Tab-separated table of C-alpha atoms in Angstrom:
chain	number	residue	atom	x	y	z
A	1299	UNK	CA	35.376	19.992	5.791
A	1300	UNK	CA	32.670	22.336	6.696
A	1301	UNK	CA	31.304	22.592	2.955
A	1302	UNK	CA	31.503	18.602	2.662
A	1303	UNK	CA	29.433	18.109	6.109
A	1304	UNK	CA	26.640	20.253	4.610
A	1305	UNK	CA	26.585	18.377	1.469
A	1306	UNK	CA	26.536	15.129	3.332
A	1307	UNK	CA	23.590	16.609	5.463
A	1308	UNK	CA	21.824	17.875	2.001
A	1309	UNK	CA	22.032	14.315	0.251
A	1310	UNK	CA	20.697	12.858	3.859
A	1311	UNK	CA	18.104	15.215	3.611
A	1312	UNK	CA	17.351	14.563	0.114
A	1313	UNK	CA	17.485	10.658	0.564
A	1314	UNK	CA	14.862	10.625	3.220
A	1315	UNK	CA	12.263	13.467	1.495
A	1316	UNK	CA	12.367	11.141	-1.548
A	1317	UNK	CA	11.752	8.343	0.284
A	1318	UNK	CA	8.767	9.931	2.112
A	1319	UNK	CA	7.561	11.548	-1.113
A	1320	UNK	CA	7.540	8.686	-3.411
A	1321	UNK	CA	6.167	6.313	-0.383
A	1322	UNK	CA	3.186	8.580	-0.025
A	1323	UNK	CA	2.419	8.818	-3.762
A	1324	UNK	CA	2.577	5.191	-3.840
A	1325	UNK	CA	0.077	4.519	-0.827
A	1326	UNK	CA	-2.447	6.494	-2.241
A	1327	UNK	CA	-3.636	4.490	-5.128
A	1328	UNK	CA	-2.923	1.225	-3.442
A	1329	UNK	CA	-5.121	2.455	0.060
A	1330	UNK	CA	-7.752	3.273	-2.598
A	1331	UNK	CA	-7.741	-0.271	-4.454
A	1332	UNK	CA	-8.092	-2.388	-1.272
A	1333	UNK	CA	-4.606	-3.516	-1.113
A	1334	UNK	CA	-3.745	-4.518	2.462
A	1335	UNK	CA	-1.812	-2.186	4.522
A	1336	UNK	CA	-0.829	-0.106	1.567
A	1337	UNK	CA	1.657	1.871	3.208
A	1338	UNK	CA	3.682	-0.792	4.704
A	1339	UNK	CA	3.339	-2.505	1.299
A	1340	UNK	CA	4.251	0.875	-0.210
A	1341	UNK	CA	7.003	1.376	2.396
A	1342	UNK	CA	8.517	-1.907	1.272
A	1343	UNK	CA	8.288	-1.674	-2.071
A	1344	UNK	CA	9.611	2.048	-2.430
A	1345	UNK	CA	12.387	1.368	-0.027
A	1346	UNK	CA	13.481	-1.629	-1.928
A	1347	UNK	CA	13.719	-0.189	-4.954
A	1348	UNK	CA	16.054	3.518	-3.730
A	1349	UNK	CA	18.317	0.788	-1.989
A	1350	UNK	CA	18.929	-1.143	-5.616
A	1351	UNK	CA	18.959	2.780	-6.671
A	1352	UNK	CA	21.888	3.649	-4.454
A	1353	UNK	CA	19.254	6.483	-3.372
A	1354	UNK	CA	17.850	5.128	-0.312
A	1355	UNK	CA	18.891	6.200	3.226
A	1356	UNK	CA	21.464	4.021	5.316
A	1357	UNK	CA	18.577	2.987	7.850
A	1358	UNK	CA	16.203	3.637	9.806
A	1359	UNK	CA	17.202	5.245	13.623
A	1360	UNK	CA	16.420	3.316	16.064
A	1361	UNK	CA	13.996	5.494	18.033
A	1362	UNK	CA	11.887	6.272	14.965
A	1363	UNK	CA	11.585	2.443	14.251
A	1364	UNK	CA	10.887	1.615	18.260
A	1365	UNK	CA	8.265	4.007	18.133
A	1366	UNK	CA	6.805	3.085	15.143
A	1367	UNK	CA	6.533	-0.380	16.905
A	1368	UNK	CA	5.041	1.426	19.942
A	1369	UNK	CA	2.080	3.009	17.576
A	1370	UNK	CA	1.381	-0.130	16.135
A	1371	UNK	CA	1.317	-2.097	19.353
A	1372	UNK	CA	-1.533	0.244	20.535
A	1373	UNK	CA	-3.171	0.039	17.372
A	1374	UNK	CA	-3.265	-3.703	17.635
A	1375	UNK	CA	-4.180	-3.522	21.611
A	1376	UNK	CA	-7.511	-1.545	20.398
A	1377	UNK	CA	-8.868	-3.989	18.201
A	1378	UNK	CA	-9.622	-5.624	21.756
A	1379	UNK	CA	-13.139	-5.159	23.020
A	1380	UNK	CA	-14.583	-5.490	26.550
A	1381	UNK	CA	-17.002	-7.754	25.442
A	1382	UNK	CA	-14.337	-10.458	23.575
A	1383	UNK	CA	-14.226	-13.030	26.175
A	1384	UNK	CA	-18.266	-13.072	26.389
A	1385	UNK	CA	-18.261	-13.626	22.415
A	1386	UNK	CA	-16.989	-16.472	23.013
A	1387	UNK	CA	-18.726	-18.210	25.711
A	1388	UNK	CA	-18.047	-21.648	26.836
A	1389	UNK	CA	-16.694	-22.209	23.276
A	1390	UNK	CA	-13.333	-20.669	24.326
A	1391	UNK	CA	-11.307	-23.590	25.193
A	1392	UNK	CA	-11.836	-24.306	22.097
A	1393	UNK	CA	-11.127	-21.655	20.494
A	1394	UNK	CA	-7.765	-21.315	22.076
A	1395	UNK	CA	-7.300	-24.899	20.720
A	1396	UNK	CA	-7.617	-23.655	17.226
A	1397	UNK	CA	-5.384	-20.692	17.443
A	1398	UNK	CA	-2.781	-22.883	19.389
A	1399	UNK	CA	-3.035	-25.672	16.292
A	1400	UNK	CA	-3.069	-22.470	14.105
A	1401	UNK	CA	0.804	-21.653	15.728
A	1402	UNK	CA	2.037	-25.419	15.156
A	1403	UNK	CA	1.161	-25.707	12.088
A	1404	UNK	CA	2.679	-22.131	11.126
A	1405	UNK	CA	5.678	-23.314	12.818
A	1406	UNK	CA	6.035	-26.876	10.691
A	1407	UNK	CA	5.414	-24.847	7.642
A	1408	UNK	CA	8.033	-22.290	8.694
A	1409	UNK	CA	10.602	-24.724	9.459
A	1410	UNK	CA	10.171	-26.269	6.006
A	1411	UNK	CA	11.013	-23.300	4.333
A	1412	UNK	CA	14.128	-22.985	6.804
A	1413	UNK	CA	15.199	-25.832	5.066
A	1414	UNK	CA	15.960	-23.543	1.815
A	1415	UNK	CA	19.667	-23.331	1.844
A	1416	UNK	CA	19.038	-19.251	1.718
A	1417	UNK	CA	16.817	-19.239	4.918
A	1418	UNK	CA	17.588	-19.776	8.542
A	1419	UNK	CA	15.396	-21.976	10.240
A	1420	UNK	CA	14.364	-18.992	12.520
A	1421	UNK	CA	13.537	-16.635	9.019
A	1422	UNK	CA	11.271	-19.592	8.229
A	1423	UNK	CA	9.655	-20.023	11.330
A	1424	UNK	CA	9.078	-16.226	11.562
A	1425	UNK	CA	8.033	-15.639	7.630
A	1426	UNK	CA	5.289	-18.157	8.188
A	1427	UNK	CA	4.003	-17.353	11.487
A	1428	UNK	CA	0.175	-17.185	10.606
A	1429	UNK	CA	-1.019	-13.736	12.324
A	1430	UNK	CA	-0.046	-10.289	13.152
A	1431	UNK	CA	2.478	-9.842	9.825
A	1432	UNK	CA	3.065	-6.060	10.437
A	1433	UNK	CA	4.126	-7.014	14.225
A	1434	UNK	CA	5.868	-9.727	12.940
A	1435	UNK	CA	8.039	-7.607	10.380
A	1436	UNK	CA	8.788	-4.491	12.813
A	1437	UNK	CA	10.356	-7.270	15.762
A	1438	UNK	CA	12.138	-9.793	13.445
A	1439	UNK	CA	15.427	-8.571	13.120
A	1440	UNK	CA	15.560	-8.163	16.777
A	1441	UNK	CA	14.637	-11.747	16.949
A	1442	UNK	CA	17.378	-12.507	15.036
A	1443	UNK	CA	15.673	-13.649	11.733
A	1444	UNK	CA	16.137	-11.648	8.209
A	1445	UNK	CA	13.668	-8.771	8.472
A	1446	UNK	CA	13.232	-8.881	4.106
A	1447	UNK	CA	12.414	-12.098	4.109
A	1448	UNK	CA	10.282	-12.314	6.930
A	1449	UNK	CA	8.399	-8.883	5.184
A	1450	UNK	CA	7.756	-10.155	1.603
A	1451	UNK	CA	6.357	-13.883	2.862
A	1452	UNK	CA	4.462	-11.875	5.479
A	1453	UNK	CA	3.022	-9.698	2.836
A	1454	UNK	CA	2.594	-12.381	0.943
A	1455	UNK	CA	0.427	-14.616	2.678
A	1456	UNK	CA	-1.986	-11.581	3.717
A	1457	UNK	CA	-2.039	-10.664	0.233
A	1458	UNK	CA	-3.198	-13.825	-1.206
A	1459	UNK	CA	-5.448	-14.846	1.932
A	1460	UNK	CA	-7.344	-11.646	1.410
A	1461	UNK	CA	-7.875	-12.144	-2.396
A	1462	UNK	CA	-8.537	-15.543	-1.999
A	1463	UNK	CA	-11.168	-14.377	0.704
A	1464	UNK	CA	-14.252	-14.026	-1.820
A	1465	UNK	CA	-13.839	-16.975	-4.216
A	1466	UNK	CA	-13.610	-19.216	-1.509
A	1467	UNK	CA	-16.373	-17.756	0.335
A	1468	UNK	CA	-18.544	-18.005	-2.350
A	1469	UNK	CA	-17.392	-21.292	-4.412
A	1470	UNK	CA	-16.567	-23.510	-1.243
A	1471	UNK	CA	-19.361	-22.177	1.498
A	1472	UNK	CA	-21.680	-20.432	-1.072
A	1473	UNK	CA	-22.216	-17.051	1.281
A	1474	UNK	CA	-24.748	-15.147	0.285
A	1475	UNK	CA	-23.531	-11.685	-0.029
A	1476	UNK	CA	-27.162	-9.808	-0.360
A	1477	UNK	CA	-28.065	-11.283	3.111
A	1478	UNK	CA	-29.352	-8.025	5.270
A	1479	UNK	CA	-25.791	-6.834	6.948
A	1480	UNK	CA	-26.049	-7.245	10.575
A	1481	UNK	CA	-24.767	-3.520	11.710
A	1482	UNK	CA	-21.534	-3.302	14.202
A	1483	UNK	CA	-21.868	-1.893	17.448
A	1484	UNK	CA	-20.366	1.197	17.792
A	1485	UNK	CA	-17.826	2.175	20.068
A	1486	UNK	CA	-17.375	5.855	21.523
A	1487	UNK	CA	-14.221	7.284	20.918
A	1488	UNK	CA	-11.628	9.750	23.119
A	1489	UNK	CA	-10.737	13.109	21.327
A	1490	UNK	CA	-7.431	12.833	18.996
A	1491	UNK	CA	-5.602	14.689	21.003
A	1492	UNK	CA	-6.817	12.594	24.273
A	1493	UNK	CA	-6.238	9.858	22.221
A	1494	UNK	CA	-2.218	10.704	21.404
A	1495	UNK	CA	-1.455	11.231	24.998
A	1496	UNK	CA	-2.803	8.134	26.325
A	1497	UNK	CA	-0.617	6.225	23.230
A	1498	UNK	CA	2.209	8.335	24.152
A	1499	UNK	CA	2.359	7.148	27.926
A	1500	UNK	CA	1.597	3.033	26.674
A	1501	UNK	CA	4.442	3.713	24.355
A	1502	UNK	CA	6.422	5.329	26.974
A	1503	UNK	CA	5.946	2.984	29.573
A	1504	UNK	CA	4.638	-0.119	27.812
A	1505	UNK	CA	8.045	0.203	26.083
A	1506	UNK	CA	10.369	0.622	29.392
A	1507	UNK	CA	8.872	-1.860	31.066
A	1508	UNK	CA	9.200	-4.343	28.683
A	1509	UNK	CA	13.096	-3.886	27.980
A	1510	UNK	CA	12.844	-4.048	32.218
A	1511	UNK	CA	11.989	-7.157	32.237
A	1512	UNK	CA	13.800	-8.397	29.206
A	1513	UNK	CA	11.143	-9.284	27.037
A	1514	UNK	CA	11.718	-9.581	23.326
A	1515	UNK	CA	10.812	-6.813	21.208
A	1516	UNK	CA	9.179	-4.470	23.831
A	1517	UNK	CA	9.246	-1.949	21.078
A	1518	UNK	CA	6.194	-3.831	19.952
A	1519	UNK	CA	4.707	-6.361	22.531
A	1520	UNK	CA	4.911	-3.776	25.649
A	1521	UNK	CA	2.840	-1.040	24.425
A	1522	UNK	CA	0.441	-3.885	23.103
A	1523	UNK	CA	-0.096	-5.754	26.600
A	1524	UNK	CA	-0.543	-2.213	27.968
A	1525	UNK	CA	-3.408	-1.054	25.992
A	1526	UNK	CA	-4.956	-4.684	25.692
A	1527	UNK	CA	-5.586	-4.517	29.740
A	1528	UNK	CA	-6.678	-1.434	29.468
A	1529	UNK	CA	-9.277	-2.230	26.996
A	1530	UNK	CA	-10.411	-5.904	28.737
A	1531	UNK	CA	-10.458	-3.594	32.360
A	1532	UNK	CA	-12.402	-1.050	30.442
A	1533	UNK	CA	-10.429	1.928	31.605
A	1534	UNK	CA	-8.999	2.833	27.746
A	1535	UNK	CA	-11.222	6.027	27.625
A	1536	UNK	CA	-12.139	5.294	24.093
A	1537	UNK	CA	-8.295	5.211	22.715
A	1538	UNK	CA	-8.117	5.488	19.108
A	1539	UNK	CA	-5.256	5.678	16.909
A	1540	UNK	CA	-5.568	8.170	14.432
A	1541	UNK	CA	-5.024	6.887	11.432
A	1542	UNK	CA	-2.759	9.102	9.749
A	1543	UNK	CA	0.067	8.152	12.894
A	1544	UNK	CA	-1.356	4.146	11.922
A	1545	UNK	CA	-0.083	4.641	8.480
A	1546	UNK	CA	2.950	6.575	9.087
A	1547	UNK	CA	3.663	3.694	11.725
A	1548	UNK	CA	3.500	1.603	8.522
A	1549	UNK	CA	5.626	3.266	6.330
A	1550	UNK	CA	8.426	2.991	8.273
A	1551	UNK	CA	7.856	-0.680	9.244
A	1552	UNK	CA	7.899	-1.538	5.234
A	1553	UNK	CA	11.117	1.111	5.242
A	1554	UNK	CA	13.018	-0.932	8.041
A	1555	UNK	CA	12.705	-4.236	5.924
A	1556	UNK	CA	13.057	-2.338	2.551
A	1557	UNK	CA	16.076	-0.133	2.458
A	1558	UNK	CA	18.464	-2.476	3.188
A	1559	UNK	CA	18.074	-4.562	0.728
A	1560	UNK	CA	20.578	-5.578	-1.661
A	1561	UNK	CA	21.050	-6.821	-5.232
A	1562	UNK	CA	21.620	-10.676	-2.992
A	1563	UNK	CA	18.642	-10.186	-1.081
A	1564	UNK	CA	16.592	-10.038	-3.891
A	1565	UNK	CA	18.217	-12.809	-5.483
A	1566	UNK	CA	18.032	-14.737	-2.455
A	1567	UNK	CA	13.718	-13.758	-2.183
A	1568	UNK	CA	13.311	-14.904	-6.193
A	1569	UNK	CA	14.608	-18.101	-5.304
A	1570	UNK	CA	12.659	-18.733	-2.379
A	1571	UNK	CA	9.510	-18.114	-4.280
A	1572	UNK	CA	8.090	-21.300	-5.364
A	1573	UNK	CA	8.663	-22.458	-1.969
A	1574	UNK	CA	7.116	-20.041	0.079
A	1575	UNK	CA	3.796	-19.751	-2.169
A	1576	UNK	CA	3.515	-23.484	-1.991
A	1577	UNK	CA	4.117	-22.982	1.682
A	1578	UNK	CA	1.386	-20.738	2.520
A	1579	UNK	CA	-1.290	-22.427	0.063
A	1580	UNK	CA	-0.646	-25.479	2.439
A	1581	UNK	CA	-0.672	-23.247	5.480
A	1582	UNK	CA	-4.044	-22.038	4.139
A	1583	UNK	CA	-5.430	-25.548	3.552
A	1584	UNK	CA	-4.969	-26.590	6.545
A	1585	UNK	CA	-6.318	-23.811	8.699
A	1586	UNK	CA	-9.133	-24.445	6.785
A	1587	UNK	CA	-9.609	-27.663	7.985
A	1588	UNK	CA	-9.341	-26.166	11.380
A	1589	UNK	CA	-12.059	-23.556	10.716
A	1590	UNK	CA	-14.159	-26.968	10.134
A	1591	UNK	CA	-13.394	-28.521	13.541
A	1592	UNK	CA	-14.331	-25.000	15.177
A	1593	UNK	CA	-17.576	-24.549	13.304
A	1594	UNK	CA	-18.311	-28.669	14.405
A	1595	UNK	CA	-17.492	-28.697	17.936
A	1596	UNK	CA	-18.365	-24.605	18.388
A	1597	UNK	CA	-22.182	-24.819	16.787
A	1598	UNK	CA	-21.015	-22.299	13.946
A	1599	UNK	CA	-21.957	-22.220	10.493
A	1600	UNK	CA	-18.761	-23.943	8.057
A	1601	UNK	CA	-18.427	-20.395	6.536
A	1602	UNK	CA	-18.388	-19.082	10.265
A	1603	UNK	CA	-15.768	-21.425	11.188
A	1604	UNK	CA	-13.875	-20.471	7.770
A	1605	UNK	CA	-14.053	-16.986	8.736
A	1606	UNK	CA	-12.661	-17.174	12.416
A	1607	UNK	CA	-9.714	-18.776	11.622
A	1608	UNK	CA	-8.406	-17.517	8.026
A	1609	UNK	CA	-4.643	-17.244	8.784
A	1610	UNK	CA	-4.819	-13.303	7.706
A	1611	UNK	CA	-6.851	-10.437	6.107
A	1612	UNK	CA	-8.650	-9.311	9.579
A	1613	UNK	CA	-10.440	-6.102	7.999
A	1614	UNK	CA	-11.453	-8.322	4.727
A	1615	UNK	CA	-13.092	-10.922	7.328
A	1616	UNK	CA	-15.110	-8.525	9.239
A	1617	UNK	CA	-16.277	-7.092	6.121
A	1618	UNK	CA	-17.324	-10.446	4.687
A	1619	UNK	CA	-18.810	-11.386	7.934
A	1620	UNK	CA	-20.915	-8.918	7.956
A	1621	UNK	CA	-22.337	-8.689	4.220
A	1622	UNK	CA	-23.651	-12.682	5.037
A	1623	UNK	CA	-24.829	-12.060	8.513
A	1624	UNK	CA	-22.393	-14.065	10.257
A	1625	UNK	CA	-21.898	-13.974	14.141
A	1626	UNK	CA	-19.638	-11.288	13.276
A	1627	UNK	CA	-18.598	-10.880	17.740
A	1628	UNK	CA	-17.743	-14.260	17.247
A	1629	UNK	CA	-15.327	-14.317	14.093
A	1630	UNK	CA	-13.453	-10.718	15.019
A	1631	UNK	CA	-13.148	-12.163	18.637
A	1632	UNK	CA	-11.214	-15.419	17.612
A	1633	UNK	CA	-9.420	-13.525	14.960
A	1634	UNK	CA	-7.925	-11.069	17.504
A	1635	UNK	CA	-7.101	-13.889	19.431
A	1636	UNK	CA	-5.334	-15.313	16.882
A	1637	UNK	CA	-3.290	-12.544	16.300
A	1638	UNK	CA	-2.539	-11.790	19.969
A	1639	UNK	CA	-1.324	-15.413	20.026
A	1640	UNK	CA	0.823	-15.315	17.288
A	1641	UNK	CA	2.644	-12.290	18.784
A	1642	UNK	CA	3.043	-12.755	21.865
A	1643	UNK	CA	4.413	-16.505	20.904
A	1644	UNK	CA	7.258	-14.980	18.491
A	1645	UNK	CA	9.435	-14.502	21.194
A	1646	UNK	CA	9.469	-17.933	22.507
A	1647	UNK	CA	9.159	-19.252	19.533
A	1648	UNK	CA	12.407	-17.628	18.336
A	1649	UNK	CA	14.213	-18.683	21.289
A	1650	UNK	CA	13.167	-22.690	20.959
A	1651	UNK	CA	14.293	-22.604	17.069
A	1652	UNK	CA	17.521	-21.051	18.618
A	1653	UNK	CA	18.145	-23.260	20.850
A	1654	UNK	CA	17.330	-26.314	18.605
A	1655	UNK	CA	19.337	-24.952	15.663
A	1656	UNK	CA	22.236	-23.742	17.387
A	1657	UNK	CA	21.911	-20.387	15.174
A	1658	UNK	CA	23.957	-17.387	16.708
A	1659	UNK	CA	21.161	-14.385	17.289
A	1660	UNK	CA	22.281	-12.867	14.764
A	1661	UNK	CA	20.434	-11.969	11.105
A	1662	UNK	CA	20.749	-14.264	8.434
A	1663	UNK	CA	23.697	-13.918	5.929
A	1664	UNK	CA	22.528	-11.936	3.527
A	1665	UNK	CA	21.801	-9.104	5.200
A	1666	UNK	CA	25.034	-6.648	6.052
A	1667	UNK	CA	22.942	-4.774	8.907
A	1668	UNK	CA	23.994	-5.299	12.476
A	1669	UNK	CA	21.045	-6.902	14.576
A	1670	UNK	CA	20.170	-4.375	17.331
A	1671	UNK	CA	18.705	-6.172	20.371
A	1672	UNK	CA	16.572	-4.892	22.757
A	1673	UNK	CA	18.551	-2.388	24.618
């Protein structure tokens, strides 16, 4: 019995330094070609393919995951800057008009693709939600929609909104990339090691508090309100996350989704294909259109407007902004707004589909993991 334990514990072992090996290997190359958060892409991908391998681990445990969510959360809450709400002016209602039409039409397109006979309305709804896709991922099995799903249409739709970025910046609005690049103000920063114990205690307590008072996925959406009032109140002391915790946050986000999936699962995401990429070049069409109302009624430039409101690809926006001398304060600060939206709304959203379905909380059919609420 003894002898068996330790070979049980060896394989373990073995399962989980070859999924952190290979992951690593894999982020490298894709961090270096521009691919959008290569190492939750890498994450997924890796764990996906150990699980069809037999060589993945069961799962993830639950506090490595909830933390995880935590770091990311904070990460998310720093993007926030004091001087947000003044970038926007008296163009805010506005604004918040756009990112609220940004969320219905995310939820149309996500109920359309619940109508796939291998989706749940509530996958849908979540797999097209138009904003925060790693935040999205980490919380939606505790939502009660199919985390693999919701991961690779995620993924998706940041992938191919960031690629589609520059040819439609240049063939649609005609930016002018040599224009002189208006520099970013730059922000002090706290020590690293200041830095990790202020994320520590928003984890900590950001994390508490929100199971306290029952509010979905305060893994994620605690630790984020936390560190977003400290940056709007000014008292963050220049919290950064370091980015080797951001990445390793990540990794196990895209392992969460990606080692349980099955030989069905992937089955189930071939045939929802066609449907989803349809799905999100409508999605992308029409956000469009509201980038055009925003630049009309908010005095921006169409590519301005374009900018602010492209439904993902926030690091491939500010770059673009800036290279054409766009009101880059402007375009970050309804971007971040967008994403704040989108997950803070997941949670009710979730609940309405619920509720209008009739759907059990519980993860869609494929999937042979148990859903672990909020506990």
């Amino acid at each position: 019995m003894y002898i068996e334990n330790v070979r049980s514990g060896l394989r373990r072992m073995g399962r989980w330094a070859l999924l952190i090996a290979v992951t690593v290997v894999v982020t490298i190359p894709l961090t270096r070609v521009g691919v959008p958060s290569a190492a939750l892409f890498a994450g997924l991908l890796v764990g996906i393919v150990l699980a069809l391998l037999s060589l993945a681990p069961k799962g993830i445990p639950h506090p490595i995951g909830t933390t995880a969510q935590g770091m990311l959360g904070v990460y998310i809450g720093t993007m926030v800057q004091p001087d947000a709400v003044d970038a926007l002016g008296a163009e805010w209602p506005i604004v918040v008009a756009v990112a609220v039409g940004t969320l219905l039409i995310s939820i149309v397109a996500g109920a359309l693709l619940g109508l796939h006979r291998d989706v749940t309305p509530l996958t849908g709804s979540l797999a097209l939600v138009a904003g925060g896709a790693s935040g999205l991922v980490s919380i939606a099995r505790e939502l009660g929609g199919d985390d693999r799903v919701v991961s690779v249409v995620q993924y998706l739709r940041v992938a191919l909104v960031t690629a589609s970025l520059p040819l439609v910046a240049a063939v649609v609005y005609h930016a002018d990339r040599a224009h002189d690049a208006v520099a970013t103000p730059e922000t002090v920063t706290a020590p690293w090691y200041l830095s990790i114990a202020i994320m520590v205690g928003l984890i900590a307590i950001g994390a508490a508090g929100g199971r306290l008072i029952r509010l979905p996925g305060a893994g994620l959406l605690g630790p984020l309100a936390l560190t977003v009032a400290l940056e709007l109140t000014g008292l963050s002391f220049g919290l950064a996350v370091p980015v080797v915790l951001v990445q390793i946050a990540y990794m196990v986000i895209g392992w969460q989704a990606g080692v349980v999936f099955t030989r069905e699962a992937v089955q189930v995401i071939w045939r929802i294909m066609p449907a989803a990429l349809a799905l999100i070049a409508a999605l992308t069409v029409a956000i469009g259109g509201l980038g055009a109302l925003l630049a009309h009624f908010a005095g921006l430039t169409p590519l301005e407007g374009y900018l602010a409101t492209t439904p993902g690809g926030v690091y491939a926006v500010l770059a673009m902004a800036v290279e054409t001398g766009s009101n880059v304060t402007f375009v970050i600060a309804a971007q971040v707004l967008r994403v704040l939206l989108m997950l803070f709304a997941a949670p009710l959203v979730a609940r309405v589909v619920l509720r209008l379905t009739g759907q059990s909380r519980a993860i869609t059919e494929p999937s042979r993991e148990p859903i672990r609420v909020a506990d």
